Coordinates of C-alpha atoms in Angstrom, one line a residue:
Chain A
M23 CA -20.3 -31.3 15.1
S24 CA -21.3 -29.3 12.0
H25 CA -18.6 -28.0 9.7
Y26 CA -19.3 -24.3 9.2
K27 CA -17.3 -22.5 6.5
I28 CA -16.8 -19.0 5.2
I29 CA -15.2 -19.0 1.7
F30 CA -12.8 -16.3 0.6
T31 CA -12.2 -16.0 -3.1
G32 CA -10.7 -13.6 -5.7
P33 CA -7.9 -13.2 -8.1
V34 CA -4.2 -13.6 -7.4
G35 CA -2.9 -10.9 -5.1
A36 CA -6.3 -9.7 -3.9
G37 CA -5.5 -10.3 -0.3
K38 CA -7.4 -13.6 0.5
T39 CA -4.5 -15.0 2.6
T40 CA -4.0 -11.8 4.5
A41 CA -7.8 -11.3 5.1
I42 CA -8.0 -14.8 6.6
E43 CA -5.0 -14.1 8.7
S44 CA -6.7 -10.9 10.0
I45 CA -9.6 -12.7 11.6
S46 CA -8.3 -16.2 12.3
D47 CA -7.6 -17.4 15.8
I48 CA -4.8 -19.6 14.6
A49 CA -1.8 -18.9 12.5
P50 CA -3.4 -19.7 9.1
I51 CA -2.2 -22.8 7.3
K52 CA -0.8 -21.5 4.1
T53 CA 0.0 -23.5 1.0
D54 CA 2.0 -20.9 -0.8
A55 CA 4.6 -21.7 -3.4
S56 CA 7.0 -19.6 -5.4
A57 CA 5.0 -17.7 -8.0
S58 CA 5.5 -18.6 -11.6
D59 CA 4.0 -17.7 -15.0
M60 CA 1.0 -15.3 -14.7
T61 CA 1.4 -14.6 -11.0
K62 CA 5.0 -13.8 -10.8
T63 CA 4.5 -10.1 -11.7
K64 CA 2.0 -9.8 -8.8
K65 CA 3.9 -11.2 -5.9
S66 CA 6.7 -13.6 -5.0
S67 CA 4.6 -16.4 -3.7
T68 CA 1.0 -17.5 -4.3
T69 CA -1.5 -19.9 -3.0
V70 CA -1.5 -23.1 -5.0
A71 CA -3.9 -25.1 -2.9
M72 CA -5.9 -23.2 -0.3
D73 CA -5.6 -21.2 2.9
Y74 CA -7.2 -22.2 6.1
G75 CA -7.9 -20.4 9.3
I76 CA -10.3 -20.9 12.2
M77 CA -12.5 -18.6 14.3
N78 CA -13.3 -20.2 17.7
L79 CA -16.7 -19.3 19.0
T80 CA -18.1 -19.5 22.5
G81 CA -19.4 -22.9 23.2
G82 CA -16.6 -24.6 21.3
E83 CA -17.9 -24.1 17.8
K84 CA -15.4 -23.4 15.1
I85 CA -15.9 -21.4 11.9
H86 CA -13.5 -22.6 9.2
L87 CA -12.1 -19.9 6.9
Y88 CA -11.1 -21.2 3.5
G89 CA -9.3 -19.2 0.9
T90 CA -9.5 -20.5 -2.7
P91 CA -6.4 -20.5 -4.8
G92 CA -6.4 -17.4 -7.0
Q93 CA -5.2 -19.1 -10.1
E94 CA -8.0 -20.1 -12.4
R95 CA -6.5 -23.5 -13.2
F96 CA -7.5 -24.6 -9.7
D97 CA -11.2 -23.9 -10.1
F98 CA -12.0 -27.6 -9.9
M99 CA -11.5 -27.3 -6.2
W100 CA -14.0 -24.5 -5.7
D101 CA -17.1 -26.8 -5.7
I102 CA -15.6 -29.0 -3.1
L103 CA -14.6 -26.0 -0.9
T104 CA -18.0 -24.3 -1.0
T105 CA -20.1 -27.3 0.0
G106 CA -21.7 -26.4 3.3
G107 CA -20.4 -22.9 3.2
I108 CA -22.2 -20.1 5.0
G109 CA -21.4 -17.5 2.4
L110 CA -18.8 -16.0 0.1
I111 CA -16.3 -13.2 0.5
L112 CA -15.0 -12.0 -2.9
L113 CA -11.9 -9.9 -2.8
L114 CA -10.9 -7.8 -5.9
D115 CA -7.6 -6.1 -6.5
N116 CA -8.3 -2.6 -7.8
T117 CA -4.8 -2.3 -9.4
R118 CA -5.5 -5.2 -11.8
A119 CA -6.1 -4.4 -15.5
D120 CA -9.8 -5.1 -15.4
P121 CA -11.3 -5.7 -12.0
F122 CA -14.8 -5.8 -13.4
Q123 CA -13.8 -8.8 -15.6
D124 CA -12.4 -10.4 -12.4
M125 CA -15.6 -9.7 -10.6
K126 CA -17.8 -11.1 -13.3
F127 CA -15.6 -14.2 -13.6
F128 CA -15.9 -15.0 -9.9
L129 CA -19.6 -14.1 -9.6
D130 CA -20.3 -16.4 -12.5
S131 CA -18.1 -19.2 -11.2
F132 CA -19.8 -19.1 -7.8
Q133 CA -23.3 -18.3 -9.1
Q134 CA -25.0 -21.3 -7.6
F135 CA -23.3 -20.9 -4.2
I136 CA -24.2 -17.2 -4.1
A137 CA -27.8 -18.0 -5.0
E138 CA -28.0 -20.4 -2.1
T139 CA -26.2 -18.2 0.4
N140 CA -24.9 -14.7 -0.3
V141 CA -21.8 -12.7 -1.2
A142 CA -20.0 -9.6 0.1
I143 CA -17.3 -7.9 -2.1
G144 CA -14.2 -6.3 -0.8
V145 CA -12.1 -4.1 -3.1
T146 CA -8.4 -4.0 -2.1
Q147 CA -5.5 -1.7 -3.0
M148 CA -7.8 1.3 -3.4
D149 CA -5.1 3.5 -1.8
L150 CA -2.9 2.7 -4.8
S151 CA -5.5 2.9 -7.5
N152 CA -8.8 4.8 -6.7
K153 CA -10.4 3.9 -10.0
P154 CA -12.8 2.2 -10.5
T155 CA -14.6 3.7 -7.5
I156 CA -17.0 1.7 -5.3
N157 CA -19.9 3.4 -7.0
D158 CA -18.5 2.1 -10.4
Y159 CA -18.7 -1.4 -8.9
H160 CA -22.3 -0.8 -7.9
T161 CA -23.2 0.3 -11.4
Q162 CA -21.6 -2.8 -12.8
L163 CA -23.4 -5.0 -10.3
Q164 CA -26.7 -3.3 -11.1
G165 CA -26.4 -4.6 -14.7
M166 CA -25.8 -8.1 -13.3
G167 CA -29.0 -7.9 -11.2
I168 CA -27.5 -8.2 -7.7
K169 CA -26.9 -5.7 -5.0
P170 CA -24.3 -7.1 -2.6
P171 CA -22.3 -5.0 -0.1
V172 CA -19.2 -3.6 -1.7
F173 CA -16.6 -2.1 0.6
S174 CA -13.0 -0.8 0.1
V175 CA -10.9 -3.1 2.2
D176 CA -7.4 -3.2 3.5
A177 CA -7.0 -6.9 4.0
R178 CA -4.3 -6.3 6.7
V179 CA -6.9 -4.4 8.8
K180 CA -9.0 -6.7 11.0
N181 CA -11.8 -4.1 11.3
D182 CA -12.2 -3.9 7.5
V183 CA -12.4 -7.7 7.1
S184 CA -14.6 -7.9 10.1
L185 CA -17.1 -5.4 8.7
L186 CA -17.1 -7.2 5.3
V187 CA -17.9 -10.5 6.9
Q188 CA -20.6 -8.9 9.2
S189 CA -22.3 -7.4 6.1
L190 CA -22.3 -10.9 4.6
L191 CA -24.0 -12.3 7.7
Y192 CA -26.5 -9.5 8.0
S193 CA -27.4 -9.9 4.3
L194 CA -28.3 -13.5 5.2
D195 CA -30.4 -12.4 8.1
P196 CA -30.9 -8.7 9.1
G197 CA -32.6 -9.9 12.3
I198 CA -29.4 -11.2 13.8
E199 CA -28.6 -9.6 17.2
A200 CA -25.0 -9.6 18.3
Chain B
M9 CA 16.2 8.0 -29.9
S10 CA 16.3 11.3 -28.1
D11 CA 18.7 14.0 -29.0
K12 CA 20.6 14.8 -25.9
R13 CA 21.6 18.3 -27.2
K14 CA 18.0 19.3 -27.1
S15 CA 16.3 20.2 -23.8
P16 CA 13.4 17.9 -22.9
L17 CA 10.0 18.9 -24.1
K18 CA 7.9 20.3 -21.3
T19 CA 4.8 18.1 -21.3
A20 CA 1.4 18.2 -19.5
L21 CA -0.5 14.9 -19.1
H22 CA -4.3 14.7 -19.2
G23 CA -7.0 12.1 -18.6
M24 CA -4.8 9.8 -16.6
D25 CA -5.3 8.6 -13.1
E26 CA -2.4 8.8 -10.6
R27 CA -1.0 5.5 -11.5
A28 CA -1.0 6.1 -15.3
Y29 CA 0.3 9.6 -14.7
K30 CA 3.2 8.4 -12.7
M31 CA 3.9 5.6 -15.1
M32 CA 3.9 7.9 -18.1
A33 CA 6.2 10.3 -16.3
M34 CA 8.6 7.5 -15.7
Y35 CA 8.3 6.2 -19.2
L36 CA 9.3 9.5 -20.7
Q37 CA 12.2 9.7 -18.3
G38 CA 13.3 6.0 -18.8
P39 CA 12.5 4.3 -22.2
C40 CA 12.1 7.7 -23.9
K41 CA 15.5 8.8 -22.5
G42 CA 14.2 12.1 -21.2
A43 CA 12.9 13.4 -24.5
A44 CA 10.1 15.0 -22.6
V45 CA 9.5 15.8 -19.0
V46 CA 6.2 16.2 -17.1
V47 CA 5.6 19.7 -15.8
E48 CA 2.6 21.7 -14.5
D49 CA 0.0 22.6 -17.1
L50 CA 0.9 26.3 -17.2
K51 CA 4.6 25.6 -18.0
A52 CA 4.0 22.9 -20.6
E53 CA 4.9 23.2 -24.3
I54 CA 2.8 20.2 -25.4
D55 CA 0.0 18.0 -24.2
I56 CA -0.3 14.3 -24.0
I57 CA -3.8 13.0 -23.6
D58 CA -5.1 9.6 -22.8
A59 CA -7.8 9.6 -25.5
D60 CA -9.5 6.5 -24.0
S61 CA -10.3 8.2 -20.7
V62 CA -13.9 8.9 -19.8
K63 CA -13.5 12.6 -20.4
A64 CA -11.2 12.3 -23.4
K65 CA -13.7 13.9 -25.8
T66 CA -14.2 17.0 -23.7
L67 CA -10.4 17.2 -23.0
L68 CA -9.5 17.1 -26.7
K69 CA -12.2 19.6 -27.6
Q70 CA -11.0 21.9 -24.8
R71 CA -7.4 21.6 -25.7
L72 CA -8.0 22.2 -29.4
T73 CA -10.0 25.4 -28.7
E74 CA -8.1 26.8 -25.8
S75 CA -4.5 26.0 -26.5
A76 CA -2.2 26.2 -29.5
R77 CA 0.1 23.6 -28.1
P78 CA 0.8 20.4 -30.1
I79 CA -1.2 17.5 -28.8
I80 CA -0.3 13.8 -28.7
A81 CA -3.2 11.5 -28.2
L82 CA -2.7 7.9 -26.9
S83 CA -5.5 5.6 -27.9
L84 CA -6.5 2.1 -28.7
Q85 CA -8.6 3.3 -31.6
E86 CA -7.2 5.1 -34.6
L87 CA -7.9 8.8 -34.3
T88 CA -8.5 11.1 -37.3
F89 CA -8.5 14.5 -35.5
E90 CA -6.6 17.2 -37.3
N91 CA -3.7 18.8 -35.6
I92 CA -3.3 15.8 -33.2
F93 CA -0.5 13.3 -33.3
Y94 CA -1.9 9.9 -32.7
V95 CA 0.1 7.1 -30.9
K96 CA -1.5 3.7 -30.8
K97 CA -1.7 1.8 -27.5
P98 CA 0.1 -0.1 -26.3
V99 CA 2.5 2.7 -26.7
K100 CA 5.8 1.9 -28.5
T101 CA 8.8 4.0 -27.6
S102 CA 9.7 4.6 -31.2
D103 CA 6.1 5.8 -32.0
L104 CA 6.1 8.1 -29.1
L105 CA 9.5 9.5 -29.8
F106 CA 8.5 10.1 -33.4
A107 CA 5.4 12.0 -32.2
L108 CA 7.5 14.0 -29.8
S109 CA 9.9 15.0 -32.5
E110 CA 7.0 16.1 -34.8
A111 CA 5.7 18.2 -31.9
R112 CA 9.1 19.7 -31.4
A113 CA 9.3 20.6 -35.1
I114 CA 6.0 22.4 -34.9
L115 CA 7.1 24.3 -31.8
S116 CA 10.3 25.3 -33.5
V117 CA 8.4 26.7 -36.5
K118 CA 5.9 28.5 -34.2
K119 CA 8.8 30.0 -32.2
K120 CA 10.3 31.5 -35.3
S121 CA 7.0 32.9 -36.4
D122 CA 6.3 34.3 -32.9
N123 CA 9.6 36.0 -32.9
Q124 CA 8.8 37.8 -36.1
V125 CA 5.4 38.9 -34.9
N126 CA 6.9 40.0 -31.6
S127 CA 9.5 42.2 -33.2
C128 CA 6.6 44.0 -35.0
T129 CA 4.4 44.4 -32.0
Q130 CA 7.0 45.1 -29.3
N131 CA 5.7 48.6 -28.6
T132 CA 2.1 47.6 -28.3
A133 CA 3.0 44.7 -26.0
S134 CA 5.0 47.1 -23.9
R135 CA 1.9 49.3 -23.4
Q136 CA -0.3 46.4 -22.6
S137 CA 2.0 45.0 -20.0
Q138 CA 1.3 48.0 -17.8
N139 CA -2.4 46.9 -17.6
P140 CA -3.4 44.3 -15.0
V141 CA -2.9 40.9 -16.3
T142 CA -5.9 38.7 -16.5
K143 CA -5.4 35.4 -14.7
P144 CA -5.9 32.2 -16.6
E145 CA -9.5 31.1 -16.5
S146 CA -8.8 28.3 -14.1
L147 CA -5.5 27.3 -12.6
L148 CA -7.1 24.5 -10.9
S149 CA -9.3 22.6 -13.3
P150 CA -9.0 18.9 -12.5
E151 CA -6.2 18.4 -15.0
K152 CA -4.3 21.4 -13.8
D153 CA -4.7 20.7 -10.1
P154 CA -1.2 21.0 -8.6
V155 CA -2.1 18.7 -5.7
K156 CA -3.1 16.0 -8.2
K157 CA -0.1 16.7 -10.3
Q158 CA 2.3 16.0 -7.5
A159 CA 0.3 13.1 -6.1
T160 CA 2.2 9.9 -5.9
K161 CA 1.3 6.7 -4.3
T162 CA 3.0 7.9 -1.2
D163 CA 0.9 11.1 -1.2
E164 CA -2.3 9.1 -1.6
Q165 CA -1.3 7.0 1.4
K166 CA -0.5 10.2 3.4
K167 CA -4.2 11.0 3.2
A168 CA -4.8 9.3 6.5
S169 CA -8.3 10.5 7.1
K170 CA -9.3 9.3 3.7
H171 CA -8.2 5.8 4.1
Q172 CA -8.7 5.2 7.8
T173 CA -10.8 2.4 8.7
A174 CA -14.4 2.8 10.0
M175 CA -15.2 3.7 13.6
Q176 CA -17.8 1.3 14.7
L177 CA -20.1 2.8 17.4
D178 CA -22.0 0.7 19.8
E179 CA -25.2 1.8 21.6
G180 CA -23.2 2.9 24.7
K181 CA -21.0 5.3 22.8
F182 CA -23.7 6.6 20.5
N183 CA -25.2 9.5 22.5
A184 CA -21.9 10.9 23.6
F185 CA -20.7 10.8 20.0
I186 CA -23.8 11.9 18.1
G187 CA -25.2 14.3 20.7
S188 CA -28.9 15.1 21.3
V189 CA -31.3 18.0 20.9
P190 CA -32.3 19.4 24.3
G191 CA -36.0 18.9 25.2
L192 CA -36.6 16.4 22.4
D193 CA -37.0 12.7 22.8
V194 CA -36.6 11.3 19.3
N195 CA -37.5 7.8 20.5
D196 CA -41.0 8.9 21.5
P197 CA -43.4 8.3 18.6
K198 CA -45.5 11.2 19.8
Q199 CA -42.5 13.5 19.2
F200 CA -41.7 12.1 15.8
P201 CA -43.2 15.2 14.0
D202 CA -40.7 17.4 15.9
A203 CA -37.8 15.1 15.3
A204 CA -37.2 16.4 11.7
Y205 CA -34.5 18.8 10.8
N206 CA -33.6 20.7 7.6
P207 CA -30.0 20.3 6.5
K208 CA -30.2 23.7 4.8
D209 CA -30.4 25.3 8.2
Y210 CA -26.9 24.0 9.1
F211 CA -23.4 23.9 7.8
Q212 CA -24.3 20.5 6.1
G213 CA -26.7 22.2 3.7
Y214 CA -24.0 24.7 2.6
V215 CA -21.4 22.0 2.2
Q216 CA -23.9 19.9 0.1
S217 CA -24.7 22.9 -2.1
A218 CA -21.0 23.7 -2.5
L219 CA -20.3 20.1 -3.5
M220 CA -22.9 20.2 -6.2
V221 CA -21.6 23.5 -7.6
A222 CA -18.0 22.2 -7.6
E223 CA -19.1 18.9 -9.2
A224 CA -21.1 20.7 -11.9
K225 CA -18.3 23.2 -12.7
K226 CA -15.6 20.5 -12.3
Q227 CA -13.6 23.2 -10.5
V228 CA -11.8 23.3 -7.2
M229 CA -13.9 25.5 -4.9
R230 CA -13.4 27.1 -1.4
L231 CA -16.3 27.4 1.0
N232 CA -15.8 30.4 3.2
S233 CA -18.0 30.2 6.3
G234 CA -16.2 32.5 8.7
W235 CA -15.1 29.4 10.5
K236 CA -12.5 27.2 8.9
P237 CA -11.9 27.2 5.2
L238 CA -13.1 24.1 3.3
I239 CA -11.7 23.2 -0.1
I240 CA -13.5 20.9 -2.5
F241 CA -11.6 18.8 -5.0
P242 CA -14.3 17.5 -7.3
H243 CA -12.0 15.5 -9.6
N244 CA -10.6 13.4 -6.7
H245 CA -13.9 13.4 -4.8
E246 CA -12.0 14.9 -1.8
I247 CA -12.5 17.6 0.8
W248 CA -9.8 19.5 2.7
L249 CA -10.7 21.0 6.0
D250 CA -8.4 22.6 8.5
A251 CA -10.3 21.3 11.5
D252 CA -10.4 18.1 13.5
D253 CA -13.5 15.9 14.1
K254 CA -14.2 17.5 17.5
Q255 CA -14.3 21.0 16.0
L256 CA -16.4 19.8 13.1
R257 CA -18.8 18.0 15.3
A258 CA -19.4 21.2 17.4
F259 CA -19.8 23.4 14.3
A260 CA -22.2 20.9 12.6
G261 CA -24.8 21.4 15.3
V262 CA -24.8 25.2 15.1
G263 CA -27.8 26.5 13.3
M264 CA -27.0 28.9 10.5
N265 CA -29.4 31.8 11.0
K266 CA -30.3 34.5 8.6
I267 CA -27.4 36.6 9.9
S268 CA -24.6 34.0 9.6
G269 CA -26.0 32.2 6.5
P270 CA -25.4 35.0 3.9
G271 CA -21.8 35.3 5.2
M272 CA -21.1 32.0 3.4
T273 CA -19.4 32.4 0.1
L274 CA -18.2 29.9 -2.5
T275 CA -15.3 30.9 -4.6
P276 CA -13.1 29.2 -7.2
E277 CA -9.8 28.3 -5.6
E278 CA -7.2 30.1 -7.7
S279 CA -4.1 28.7 -6.1
I280 CA -3.4 25.9 -3.6
T281 CA -1.3 27.1 -0.7
A282 CA 1.7 25.2 0.5
S283 CA -0.1 24.5 3.8
V284 CA -2.8 22.5 2.0
Q285 CA -0.3 20.5 0.0
E286 CA 1.7 19.8 3.1
S287 CA -1.2 18.7 5.2
L288 CA -2.6 15.8 3.3
E289 CA -3.8 14.2 6.5
K290 CA -6.6 16.8 6.4
V291 CA -7.9 15.4 3.1
H292 CA -11.2 13.5 3.5
D293 CA -13.1 11.4 1.2
Q294 CA -16.1 13.4 0.2
D295 CA -18.7 10.7 1.1
A296 CA -17.1 9.9 4.4
F297 CA -17.0 13.6 5.3
L298 CA -20.6 14.2 4.4
W299 CA -21.7 11.0 6.1
K300 CA -20.3 12.1 9.5
L301 CA -21.3 15.7 9.1
A302 CA -24.9 14.6 8.5
A303 CA -24.8 12.3 11.5
W304 CA -23.6 15.1 13.7
T305 CA -26.1 17.6 12.3
S306 CA -28.9 15.1 12.8
K307 CA -28.2 14.4 16.4
G308 CA -30.6 11.5 16.0
R309 CA -33.2 13.3 14.0
Y310 CA -34.3 12.6 10.4
P311 CA -34.3 14.9 7.3
G312 CA -37.6 16.8 7.1
A313 CA -37.8 16.2 3.3
L314 CA -38.7 12.5 4.0
D315 CA -42.1 11.4 5.0
I316 CA -41.3 8.8 7.7
Y317 CA -44.6 7.1 7.3
R318 CA -43.9 6.2 3.7
P319 CA -41.4 3.5 2.8
V320 CA -37.9 4.4 1.9
F321 CA -35.4 2.3 0.0
L322 CA -31.6 2.1 -0.1
K323 CA -30.0 2.4 -3.5
H324 CA -27.0 0.3 -2.5
W325 CA -24.9 -0.5 0.5
P326 CA -22.8 2.3 1.9
N327 CA -19.1 1.8 1.9
F328 CA -19.0 1.0 5.6
T329 CA -15.3 0.4 6.0
R330 CA -14.7 4.1 5.4
L331 CA -17.7 5.6 7.3
V332 CA -18.7 6.0 10.9
V333 CA -20.7 2.9 11.5
T334 CA -23.6 4.0 13.8
P335 CA -25.4 1.4 15.9
H336 CA -27.3 -1.2 13.8
A337 CA -26.3 0.5 10.5
L338 CA -25.4 -2.8 8.9
R339 CA -28.7 -4.4 10.0
I340 CA -30.7 -1.4 8.7
S341 CA -28.9 -1.6 5.4
A342 CA -29.4 -5.3 5.0
L343 CA -33.1 -4.9 5.8
L344 CA -33.6 -2.0 3.3
M345 CA -31.7 -3.8 0.6
A346 CA -34.3 -6.6 0.9
S347 CA -37.3 -4.2 0.6
P348 CA -38.5 -0.6 1.2
R349 CA -39.9 0.2 4.7
T350 CA -41.0 3.1 6.7
L351 CA -38.7 4.5 9.3
P352 CA -40.8 3.4 12.4
E353 CA -41.2 0.0 10.8
I354 CA -37.5 -0.5 10.5
A355 CA -37.1 0.3 14.2
E356 CA -40.0 -2.1 15.0
V357 CA -38.7 -5.0 12.9
L358 CA -35.2 -4.8 14.2
K359 CA -36.3 -4.0 17.7
I360 CA -34.1 -0.9 18.0
K361 CA -34.5 2.7 19.1
P362 CA -35.8 5.0 16.3
Q363 CA -32.8 7.3 16.8
Y364 CA -30.5 4.7 15.3
V365 CA -32.7 4.5 12.3
F366 CA -33.0 8.3 12.0
V367 CA -29.3 9.0 12.2
F368 CA -28.5 6.3 9.6
I369 CA -31.2 7.6 7.3
S370 CA -29.8 11.2 7.7
S371 CA -26.3 10.1 6.6
A372 CA -27.4 7.9 3.8
Y373 CA -29.8 10.6 2.6
A374 CA -27.0 13.1 2.5
L375 CA -25.1 10.8 0.2
G376 CA -28.1 10.4 -2.1
L377 CA -28.5 6.7 -1.1
I378 CA -32.1 7.0 0.2
G379 CA -35.1 7.2 -2.0
Q380 CA -38.7 7.6 -1.0
A381 CA -41.1 5.1 -2.5
K382 CA -43.2 7.1 -4.9
R383 CA -45.1 4.6 -6.9
E384 CA -48.4 3.4 -5.4
A385 CA -47.3 -0.1 -5.8
D386 CA -44.4 0.4 -3.3
E387 CA -46.9 1.3 -0.6
I388 CA -49.5 -1.3 -1.5
V389 CA -47.1 -4.2 -1.6
Q390 CA -46.4 -5.4 1.8
P391 CA -42.7 -5.5 2.7
S392 CA -41.3 -9.0 2.8
V393 CA -41.3 -10.6 6.2
V394 CA -37.9 -11.0 7.7
K395 CA -37.3 -14.7 7.8
K396 CA -35.3 -16.0 10.7
T397 CA -32.6 -18.3 9.4
E398 CA -32.0 -21.6 11.1
Q399 CA -28.5 -20.6 11.7
Q400 CA -29.4 -17.3 13.4
G401 CA -27.8 -18.3 16.7
L402 CA -24.6 -19.3 15.0
L403 CA -24.5 -16.1 12.9
S404 CA -25.1 -14.1 16.0
R405 CA -22.1 -15.7 17.7
I406 CA -19.9 -15.1 14.7
I407 CA -20.8 -11.4 14.7
G408 CA -20.3 -11.2 18.4
K409 CA -16.8 -12.7 18.0
L410 CA -16.0 -10.3 15.1
R411 CA -17.1 -7.3 17.0
A412 CA -15.3 -8.3 20.2
N413 CA -12.1 -8.8 18.3
K414 CA -12.1 -5.5 16.3
S415 CA -8.9 -3.5 16.4

């Protein structure tokens, strides 16, 4: 059986683990550890390997949901994770010092995967920090020559994560009928 | 170090978002040991400005011309403005305390000088005080907005309407939610010419005009319609309306004739009542508000300003997690992001009823997201054919699963 994957990426604390938890049919397998160095100011634990969840489809198919570790020193794993992936969900934390720099970093890092598939961007923590706005993100992306969906997302809310993933899939093929 | 014998300097903060504002207030209270306290603009003795903010230049100019208060500017770059105390970022407590003590010294000198002048002009002032006092030009410019001033993270989270997740409509719920125009079948191509509407004939048009004025003036404005008051906060991109969705939906469909239209007035909001500050749940994001207002005004029709037989394009994806998601809106967006198309063509390619296209276009057009292809090339070039992916069946099942599970 084919191994279908949707990849969730983004910086530390952007909500990847929570987003996977929101739409997974199983309790996600987390590989968190106590945060240290650069992550300790963001949260008490962080993902050091990867998160994993599953969506069970009718007919017995499974969609595997993988969350990349947010820390940049684990980027050697990203190529392995994306192989065979359907598309990329990029989550950005709007309270971080420079979310645009984060966005550029991850879009550059996954450039080839995005070119082969597609990307949808979710901006989290907008209720805590409403700047930059979603329009500001679009302006930045325009300069990068891509026009992906960009939504404000509460990673704890299933409907937000669901809409973000749907937008990714429709970007791949607007002809899909649910 | 602060001098505890002195009362804290009353300070107004400018050019800071809610987080920076709160942080600075705490910084003055904590590390600066209460040398200054943040107060409303009108009660302030000095101004602290984030000189790296987008509007810093305007703010500084405005403060220098309109106010005689000492100004402290925080900036990454060294500033050479006269009469401004510059504190380099990242702000060091000692630097800020020094700037505050300098500002205090100026205030002290000014106070002495004012006392001397006052004693000479006491009689004149007494006469003038019998005349009506002119109100300050704007009590509610963005930086002076009391709602914004008092906003904390908790307040922002209290704005439930603003942050609530999207309502995703399916075809079954559409007609009951959006409504219809009696005697008009918007799905009949022969009736397409009659399926246009002019937003200016409805509340939507007045709201859009009011938003433009408030944005241009950067001033809090109240739209008086004889119905419910609507207050626009351009700085926060927010709208406050004392009505629920059901009431708004009903009012959206009422045509504003020549009699009721002129009754609409737009006035600067001089003071925010307690009822507004206490009912933050009635605060809406401007785009989300306008999006649903346009959908309810449209009732499945399209804006008459668009030629439906010429291709339209979508400037970028709408922020769907905070909007009412009408049937097939995500598919229409994905299609239009790929290439411009005419409205009937969108319905044909996606095999959906034109009313779903029209209502989406009406909302997106209200937000300024839709453009009509004007260049000849846009019409000559054939829109790209929608390629069916090999995984269409799989993707369809994933979407089915996601939609079935929504909560």
